[in-house]
């Protein structure tokens, strides 16, 4: 119906995506689920999954077959993919901008350890649960299967505290020691997750390359991969040092002018491109690091973040989430084994966080109840889990090591189940509180920039 | 160098465009010229014009020939075109949002007549000057030549008062009767220009269609074209009435939430698509009307406008202006006759505004000096002239009636010359003022929404 091959036709597709994602997103939010799930469901309906695969036609276009051609530019990297890519990069850039390094320095050892164990345990459990599933391409029988099992583990690591934050706010517990520790841990969790993803995908990539170019050959050894990752981090920080000087100067001379977010966007895209194309690190790592290095100038980064988030949440992010539904979710030929595996993996992901994070809280003399709150508070997943999944499924650079698109259903289930359980469990756990706030009155922090950062993000996603 | 065929490669191209356009834009602003000229020049350097056509390679990609393939997706309607299209639609949507209908009702007859004559005289002069230029595809010898000559006239009609406003502000004359009349006239001018463009392109299109579909056949008669244009305006207003009710309700229940600009964007794109594909009216007319109908709810429209302008000026508009330089400006094989014609047409465009607008001011008993100020104040051109030019050059729907891309140089010259002359002439004319403000003290308006709208826009473009 709409000719997505023409620029104007694509605008109509965009109108359709924006309208339907926001509508379903608001509906989902109304029933207490994250908006991103609504976005994905909207994508499933727009895409070929329901009307194309099952009923033989599509809301946009006519059939599952003709659909891609009608909606999109030529199959690979069409305009939807470009908007999705920009969406992902901007979300990660925003996450980076909100990672206030100075604040992080002040977070205690507890938060760091909570984040660390909260990454390691789900990673391990996810990896282990994947090993028996050789029949869906995971397992220990081939190098591909092992890498894919590691990717499954990696997908399970990224916490998203948006829901936890809103529940804690509602209960008036956000500024307690436990609350702020959860928020800090979730931010460190992003950093660890990104480093992990970079290393894991970098190493996986290294197997897949055949080349005469000695530089590419060097990059594709495991040794070279690790060196390049380290080099990229050094480069990012060094260039970031100079860039943040420039931005400080810009911000001092012309505060709150559009030039700052525009140049910041250019830095974000350039870092992403350099990361992936030159250093062999995932592009989202580049975008995230660009955000982190620019976050050092507080005022400019807050201003940039508000502008970037307008771009992200009014145009690009909805397309990214919808595109997951459009291109990664398919019910035709869905193996029941995948569904069984998805449920088990989700279980591992949830248990992993409760054990990993809870254990640290318990070790630091929190009560059992508080440790359980800490574990539950860390187990919600969100956008970053989707972004990591998108990075390791159907990836061209990962070649044979990439996961198939059918595993996206696991991540969607993970988000769905964790978002339903988080508020329920948190409220139950807090209702068992006997004495007036044992973890509360102690240290109500006046202004926790990290918590504020998170809450801004939450509101923006849900508004 | 960058593989614009991949999503990530395109992000790098985008980084390059954003950085270079903003840098040159700021430089141009620094020397007192409009930023858009800097954007276009950046595009010329990025594109094949300089390095490709003249030197045999391109800053992005290698040669003029291989350039398009390297930078872009397949030649027609690649990702750059999509971003450009969105840029144009958003600029027009913003312009529409800033057209405060209630304010317009209160503007006097003078402003309406100034706008009207300011459109008619340059249109006529532009048309007449084109007639002797049959050797560059204009002229009276063929239907194509006549239509193209009318398009030349149409390009000369759209005033942009951004520069005038900033000069009047600097001189403290913006809230005088003359100043507010100029600003109001410039807004009405946009409306008249849009209607004119719709009619002219609609009628031109009607010649070019061969079809068996009776509806398309009907649409392609001149009679049918006019009917469809009227129908679109009726539809736009009727649907707009319902839409603005919905938006008022949304704004009342959830003020200043992202859902409002997101749904507004969907409306903008849907109107654009419906205008062009169903009613045969230019898509920019649809975007502009979407803005106008949504502007009736003042608070929501102001909020939407601020969000839309972030999208526009940080991402999409720079790509639109750069793309003019990239794809429409070429020096190789530039006919000297085109340059001669361009200069003459620019002259007609400037003289036309001075005569047309000045005559009305004089007829309403302004002094000769004030009438000259009114004429000069209306003669600057900007983005809208570029948008109109883009709509009538190399247009597929206009077929053989479309102007060639080589006429873009005329519009660039028009903007360049008018922006250089406007501040110089205004300052000279005001310096000749003998008695203290004859046009000033009378009626200093406290709050002129139209003027504010314009000034917001100006600041946004230049910030």
Short mmCIF file of C-alpha atoms in Angstrom, two decimals, chain A residues 64-437:
data_model
loop_
_atom_site.label_atom_id
_atom_site.label_comp_id
_atom_site.label_asym_id
_atom_site.label_seq_id
_atom_site.Cartn_x
_atom_site.Cartn_y
_atom_site.Cartn_z
CA UNK A 64 4.92 -11.99 3.58
CA UNK A 65 6.93 -12.40 0.43
CA UNK A 66 6.25 -9.09 -1.25
CA UNK A 67 6.17 -7.32 2.07
CA UNK A 68 9.87 -6.53 2.45
CA UNK A 69 10.03 -5.18 -1.07
CA UNK A 70 6.97 -3.01 -0.55
CA UNK A 71 7.82 -1.66 2.86
CA UNK A 72 11.51 -1.23 2.47
CA UNK A 73 14.42 -0.36 0.35
CA UNK A 74 16.43 -3.36 -0.91
CA UNK A 75 16.52 -6.09 1.70
CA UNK A 76 19.88 -5.46 3.34
CA UNK A 77 20.30 -2.30 5.37
CA UNK A 78 17.21 -0.51 4.17
CA UNK A 79 16.01 2.79 5.58
CA UNK A 80 14.32 1.05 8.52
CA UNK A 81 17.64 -0.54 9.42
CA UNK A 82 19.36 2.82 9.26
CA UNK A 83 16.77 4.40 11.55
CA UNK A 84 17.05 1.39 13.89
CA UNK A 85 20.82 1.64 13.96
CA UNK A 86 20.65 5.34 14.78
CA UNK A 87 18.07 4.51 17.46
CA UNK A 88 20.35 1.96 19.11
CA UNK A 89 23.37 4.23 18.96
CA UNK A 90 21.43 7.15 20.44
CA UNK A 91 20.05 5.04 23.29
CA UNK A 92 23.56 3.87 24.16
CA UNK A 93 24.93 7.39 23.76
CA UNK A 94 22.27 8.68 26.18
CA UNK A 95 23.10 5.88 28.61
CA UNK A 96 26.73 6.92 28.39
CA UNK A 97 25.91 10.59 28.92
CA UNK A 98 23.99 9.67 32.05
CA UNK A 99 26.90 7.65 33.43
CA UNK A 100 28.28 10.34 35.65
CA UNK A 101 31.89 9.29 36.24
CA UNK A 102 32.38 11.53 39.25
CA UNK A 103 29.30 10.09 40.91
CA UNK A 104 30.47 6.58 40.11
CA UNK A 105 33.77 7.19 41.87
CA UNK A 106 31.82 7.87 45.05
CA UNK A 107 29.67 4.76 44.88
CA UNK A 108 30.67 2.18 47.39
CA UNK A 109 32.28 -1.18 46.94
CA UNK A 110 28.86 -2.79 47.48
CA UNK A 111 27.43 -1.37 44.27
CA UNK A 112 30.47 -2.45 42.24
CA UNK A 113 30.34 -5.98 43.63
CA UNK A 114 26.57 -6.20 43.20
CA UNK A 115 26.98 -5.20 39.57
CA UNK A 116 29.88 -7.60 39.04
CA UNK A 117 28.24 -10.69 40.54
CA UNK A 118 24.96 -9.67 38.90
CA UNK A 119 26.76 -9.97 35.56
CA UNK A 120 28.87 -13.05 36.26
CA UNK A 121 26.19 -15.36 37.72
CA UNK A 122 23.54 -14.90 34.97
CA UNK A 123 26.31 -15.14 32.36
CA UNK A 124 27.43 -18.46 33.80
CA UNK A 125 23.92 -19.84 34.32
CA UNK A 126 22.86 -18.76 30.83
CA UNK A 127 25.95 -20.38 29.34
CA UNK A 128 25.41 -23.62 31.25
CA UNK A 129 21.70 -23.91 30.43
CA UNK A 130 22.57 -23.49 26.73
CA UNK A 131 25.02 -26.40 26.60
CA UNK A 132 22.41 -29.21 26.43
CA UNK A 133 20.61 -27.45 23.55
CA UNK A 134 22.83 -28.54 20.69
CA UNK A 135 19.71 -29.23 18.59
CA UNK A 136 18.92 -25.53 18.29
CA UNK A 137 22.47 -24.52 17.42
CA UNK A 138 23.88 -23.95 20.90
CA UNK A 139 25.87 -26.48 22.92
CA UNK A 140 29.43 -27.62 23.46
CA UNK A 141 29.87 -29.73 20.36
CA UNK A 142 31.17 -27.01 18.06
CA UNK A 143 33.01 -23.73 18.42
CA UNK A 144 29.91 -21.99 17.01
CA UNK A 145 27.70 -23.59 19.66
CA UNK A 146 30.02 -22.53 22.45
CA UNK A 147 30.18 -18.94 21.25
CA UNK A 148 26.41 -18.84 20.84
CA UNK A 149 25.97 -20.18 24.36
CA UNK A 150 28.23 -17.43 25.66
CA UNK A 151 26.10 -14.88 23.77
CA UNK A 152 22.99 -16.27 25.47
CA UNK A 153 24.72 -15.70 28.79
CA UNK A 154 25.74 -12.18 27.73
CA UNK A 155 22.17 -11.30 26.80
CA UNK A 156 21.08 -12.19 30.33
CA UNK A 157 23.47 -9.74 32.00
CA UNK A 158 22.12 -6.23 31.36
CA UNK A 159 19.91 -4.87 34.13
CA UNK A 160 17.44 -2.07 33.49
CA UNK A 161 16.25 -0.39 36.66
CA UNK A 162 13.58 1.82 35.08
CA UNK A 163 10.78 -0.27 36.59
CA UNK A 164 12.56 -0.73 39.92
CA UNK A 165 13.10 3.00 40.15
CA UNK A 166 9.45 3.77 39.53
CA UNK A 167 8.32 1.20 42.11
CA UNK A 168 10.84 2.45 44.68
CA UNK A 169 9.67 6.01 44.04
CA UNK A 170 6.07 5.00 44.51
CA UNK A 171 6.97 3.30 47.81
CA UNK A 172 9.10 6.28 48.86
CA UNK A 173 12.21 4.10 49.05
CA UNK A 174 14.29 5.53 46.21
CA UNK A 175 16.56 7.64 48.39
CA UNK A 176 17.33 4.89 50.89
CA UNK A 177 20.79 3.34 51.00
CA UNK A 178 19.42 0.18 49.37
CA UNK A 179 17.66 2.18 46.66
CA UNK A 180 20.68 4.26 45.69
CA UNK A 181 22.93 1.21 45.75
CA UNK A 182 20.61 -0.54 43.30
CA UNK A 183 20.62 2.46 40.96
CA UNK A 184 24.42 2.83 41.11
CA UNK A 185 24.90 -0.90 40.57
CA UNK A 186 22.63 -0.80 37.52
CA UNK A 187 24.78 1.91 35.96
CA UNK A 188 28.03 0.02 36.62
CA UNK A 189 26.25 -3.04 35.29
CA UNK A 190 25.87 -1.26 31.93
CA UNK A 191 29.60 -0.54 31.80
CA UNK A 192 30.55 -4.13 32.66
CA UNK A 193 27.99 -5.45 30.20
CA UNK A 194 29.40 -3.29 27.41
CA UNK A 195 32.98 -4.36 28.10
CA UNK A 196 31.85 -7.98 28.22
CA UNK A 197 29.96 -7.69 24.93
CA UNK A 198 32.98 -6.04 23.28
CA UNK A 199 35.34 -8.79 24.38
CA UNK A 200 32.97 -11.64 23.60
CA UNK A 201 31.94 -10.44 20.13
CA UNK A 202 35.48 -9.31 19.39
CA UNK A 203 36.85 -12.76 20.14
CA UNK A 204 34.03 -14.49 18.26
CA UNK A 205 34.67 -12.33 15.21
CA UNK A 206 38.35 -13.20 15.23
CA UNK A 207 37.63 -16.75 14.05
CA UNK A 208 35.59 -15.76 11.03
CA UNK A 209 38.03 -13.75 8.95
CA UNK A 210 40.06 -14.75 5.91
CA UNK A 211 42.32 -12.06 4.54
CA UNK A 212 45.64 -11.11 2.95
CA UNK A 213 45.75 -7.75 4.69
CA UNK A 214 48.25 -8.16 7.55
CA UNK A 215 46.47 -5.57 9.71
CA UNK A 216 43.13 -7.33 9.39
CA UNK A 217 44.87 -10.67 9.94
CA UNK A 218 46.42 -9.30 13.13
CA UNK A 219 43.08 -7.89 14.29
CA UNK A 220 41.48 -11.27 13.76
CA UNK A 221 43.73 -13.21 16.09
CA UNK A 222 42.41 -13.46 19.64
CA UNK A 223 45.57 -11.72 20.81
CA UNK A 224 45.05 -8.94 18.26
CA UNK A 225 41.37 -8.63 19.16
CA UNK A 226 42.14 -7.98 22.81
CA UNK A 227 44.87 -5.51 21.89
CA UNK A 228 42.50 -3.65 19.57
CA UNK A 229 39.83 -3.49 22.27
CA UNK A 230 42.35 -2.05 24.71
CA UNK A 231 43.58 0.34 22.01
CA UNK A 232 40.04 1.50 21.36
CA UNK A 233 39.43 2.23 25.02
CA UNK A 234 42.73 4.14 25.20
CA UNK A 235 41.91 6.01 22.00
CA UNK A 236 38.38 6.76 23.19
CA UNK A 237 39.61 8.20 26.45
CA UNK A 238 42.49 10.16 24.88
CA UNK A 239 40.36 11.61 22.08
CA UNK A 240 37.60 12.10 24.61
CA UNK A 241 39.92 14.18 26.77
CA UNK A 242 40.57 16.57 23.88
CA UNK A 243 36.94 16.53 22.78
CA UNK A 244 35.65 17.31 26.24
CA UNK A 245 38.08 20.27 26.39
CA UNK A 246 36.60 21.51 23.10
CA UNK A 247 33.05 21.04 24.34
CA UNK A 248 33.81 22.79 27.62
CA UNK A 249 35.09 25.73 25.63
CA UNK A 250 32.04 25.66 23.35
CA UNK A 251 29.71 25.44 26.32
CA UNK A 252 31.45 28.31 28.07
CA UNK A 253 31.30 30.61 25.05
CA UNK A 254 27.88 29.63 23.73
CA UNK A 255 25.96 27.80 26.43
CA UNK A 256 22.83 25.87 25.48
CA UNK A 257 23.12 26.34 21.74
CA UNK A 258 22.27 23.67 19.20
CA UNK A 259 25.88 23.39 18.07
CA UNK A 260 26.75 21.38 21.18
CA UNK A 261 24.28 18.52 20.64
CA UNK A 262 24.97 18.57 16.89
CA UNK A 263 28.73 18.17 17.35
CA UNK A 264 28.02 15.60 20.08
CA UNK A 265 25.92 13.56 17.66
CA UNK A 266 28.76 13.68 15.14
CA UNK A 267 31.14 12.41 17.84
CA UNK A 268 28.71 9.64 18.77
CA UNK A 269 28.41 8.40 15.18
CA UNK A 270 32.12 8.76 14.52
CA UNK A 271 33.02 6.79 17.67
CA UNK A 272 30.54 4.08 16.69
CA UNK A 273 31.98 3.80 13.23
CA UNK A 274 35.60 3.82 14.40
CA UNK A 275 34.82 1.19 17.04
CA UNK A 276 33.28 -1.26 14.63
CA UNK A 277 35.19 -0.61 11.42
CA UNK A 278 38.67 0.19 12.65
CA UNK A 279 39.03 -1.39 16.07
CA UNK A 280 36.66 -4.33 15.63
CA UNK A 281 34.67 -3.42 18.76
CA UNK A 282 30.85 -3.33 18.68
CA UNK A 283 29.47 0.00 17.45
CA UNK A 284 27.22 0.36 20.50
CA UNK A 285 30.37 0.28 22.65
CA UNK A 286 31.63 3.24 20.66
CA UNK A 287 28.38 5.15 21.13
CA UNK A 288 28.34 4.39 24.85
CA UNK A 289 31.96 5.49 25.32
CA UNK A 290 31.30 8.67 23.34
CA UNK A 291 28.57 9.41 25.86
CA UNK A 292 30.81 8.63 28.82
CA UNK A 293 33.68 10.86 27.66
CA UNK A 294 31.31 13.74 26.89
CA UNK A 295 29.55 13.32 30.25
CA UNK A 296 32.55 14.83 32.04
CA UNK A 297 31.28 18.33 31.31
CA UNK A 298 28.13 18.17 33.37
CA UNK A 299 26.15 21.13 32.05
CA UNK A 300 26.86 20.51 28.37
CA UNK A 301 26.13 16.81 28.73
CA UNK A 302 22.80 17.38 30.43
CA UNK A 303 21.83 19.83 27.69
CA UNK A 304 22.99 17.44 24.97
CA UNK A 305 21.16 14.56 26.64
CA UNK A 306 17.82 16.41 26.63
CA UNK A 307 18.20 17.17 22.92
CA UNK A 308 19.43 13.70 22.01
CA UNK A 309 16.56 12.14 23.92
CA UNK A 310 14.06 14.15 21.87
CA UNK A 311 15.57 12.67 18.72
CA UNK A 312 15.71 9.25 20.30
CA UNK A 313 12.27 8.96 21.80
CA UNK A 314 10.24 10.84 19.20
CA UNK A 315 11.72 9.21 16.10
CA UNK A 316 14.56 6.73 16.21
CA UNK A 317 13.98 4.51 19.25
CA UNK A 318 10.37 3.63 18.31
CA UNK A 319 11.67 2.49 14.94
CA UNK A 320 14.37 0.37 16.59
CA UNK A 321 11.91 -1.41 18.87
CA UNK A 322 9.28 -1.77 16.16
CA UNK A 323 11.93 -3.15 13.82
CA UNK A 324 12.64 -5.91 16.34
CA UNK A 325 9.02 -6.93 15.99
CA UNK A 326 9.06 -6.42 12.23
CA UNK A 327 12.22 -8.25 11.33
CA UNK A 328 13.21 -10.48 14.27
CA UNK A 329 9.99 -11.99 15.51
CA UNK A 330 8.40 -14.70 13.44
CA UNK A 331 5.88 -17.32 14.49
CA UNK A 332 5.99 -19.37 11.32
CA UNK A 333 8.21 -22.38 11.88
CA UNK A 334 8.95 -21.44 15.48
CA UNK A 335 10.54 -24.50 17.06
CA UNK A 336 8.86 -25.49 20.37
CA UNK A 337 12.38 -26.30 21.61
CA UNK A 338 13.24 -22.63 21.24
CA UNK A 339 10.29 -21.74 23.44
CA UNK A 340 11.25 -24.32 26.06
CA UNK A 341 14.82 -23.05 25.98
CA UNK A 342 13.66 -19.43 26.17
CA UNK A 343 11.69 -20.14 29.36
CA UNK A 344 14.64 -21.94 30.97
CA UNK A 345 17.05 -19.18 29.96
CA UNK A 346 14.72 -16.52 31.37
CA UNK A 347 14.56 -18.49 34.61
CA UNK A 348 18.36 -18.59 34.74
CA UNK A 349 18.50 -14.88 34.04
CA UNK A 350 16.18 -14.10 36.95
CA UNK A 351 17.64 -16.58 39.41
CA UNK A 352 21.14 -15.48 38.42
CA UNK A 353 20.47 -11.88 39.37
CA UNK A 354 18.76 -12.79 42.65
CA UNK A 355 21.59 -15.09 43.69
CA UNK A 356 24.45 -12.93 42.37
CA UNK A 357 23.23 -9.55 43.63
CA UNK A 358 21.45 -10.89 46.71
CA UNK A 359 24.58 -12.70 47.88
CA UNK A 360 26.60 -9.50 47.91
CA UNK A 361 23.91 -7.59 49.82
CA UNK A 362 23.76 -10.45 52.35
CA UNK A 363 27.58 -10.50 52.61
CA UNK A 364 27.46 -6.80 53.49
CA UNK A 365 25.16 -7.46 56.43
CA UNK A 366 21.83 -6.55 54.87
CA UNK A 367 18.91 -8.59 56.22
CA UNK A 368 17.55 -11.52 54.19
CA UNK A 369 14.55 -9.43 53.24
CA UNK A 370 16.69 -6.51 52.13
CA UNK A 371 19.00 -8.81 50.18
CA UNK A 372 15.98 -10.26 48.41
CA UNK A 373 14.81 -6.72 47.59
CA UNK A 374 18.30 -5.97 46.24
CA UNK A 375 18.23 -9.09 44.07
CA UNK A 376 14.71 -8.48 42.77
CA UNK A 377 15.48 -4.80 42.26
CA UNK A 378 18.32 -5.74 39.91
CA UNK A 379 16.56 -8.36 37.86
CA UNK A 380 14.38 -6.29 35.53
CA UNK A 381 15.63 -6.13 31.95
CA UNK A 382 14.89 -3.56 29.29
CA UNK A 383 16.23 -1.80 26.22
CA UNK A 384 19.86 -2.77 26.75
CA UNK A 385 19.00 -6.48 26.71
CA UNK A 386 17.27 -5.91 23.36
CA UNK A 387 20.25 -3.97 22.08
CA UNK A 388 22.69 -6.70 23.09
CA UNK A 389 20.45 -9.33 21.50
CA UNK A 390 20.21 -7.30 18.31
CA UNK A 391 24.03 -7.04 18.30
CA UNK A 392 24.58 -10.81 18.45
CA UNK A 393 21.71 -12.10 16.28
CA UNK A 394 21.94 -12.28 12.48
CA UNK A 395 25.11 -10.23 12.70
CA UNK A 396 27.14 -10.17 9.54
CA UNK A 397 30.48 -9.55 11.22
CA UNK A 398 29.94 -12.49 13.57
CA UNK A 399 29.17 -14.74 10.62
CA UNK A 400 28.54 -18.37 11.63
CA UNK A 401 28.91 -17.48 15.30
CA UNK A 402 25.86 -15.23 15.35
CA UNK A 403 22.66 -16.35 17.01
CA UNK A 404 19.59 -16.82 14.85
CA UNK A 405 16.82 -14.24 14.99
CA UNK A 406 14.55 -16.79 16.70
CA UNK A 407 16.31 -16.13 20.02
CA UNK A 408 14.86 -12.62 20.15
CA UNK A 409 11.72 -14.20 21.59
CA UNK A 410 13.78 -15.13 24.67
CA UNK A 411 14.74 -11.53 25.32
CA UNK A 412 11.17 -10.35 24.84
CA UNK A 413 9.98 -12.98 27.35
CA UNK A 414 12.76 -11.97 29.73
CA UNK A 415 11.60 -8.36 29.65
CA UNK A 416 7.95 -9.31 29.89
CA UNK A 417 8.31 -11.70 32.84
CA UNK A 418 10.81 -9.60 34.75
CA UNK A 419 8.67 -6.48 34.37
CA UNK A 420 5.58 -8.27 35.61
CA UNK A 421 7.40 -9.81 38.58
CA UNK A 422 9.47 -6.82 39.69
CA UNK A 423 6.68 -4.57 41.03
CA UNK A 424 4.73 -7.51 42.48
CA UNK A 425 7.71 -8.97 44.34
CA UNK A 426 9.05 -5.60 45.48
CA UNK A 427 5.68 -4.63 46.94
CA UNK A 428 5.32 -8.01 48.69
CA UNK A 429 8.83 -7.77 50.12
CA UNK A 430 8.39 -4.20 51.33
CA UNK A 431 4.99 -5.03 52.86
CA UNK A 432 6.74 -7.53 55.18
CA UNK A 433 8.74 -4.69 56.67
CA UNK A 434 8.08 -4.75 60.46
CA UNK A 435 10.08 -1.94 62.05
CA UNK A 436 9.94 1.52 60.44
CA UNK A 437 12.51 1.81 57.62
#
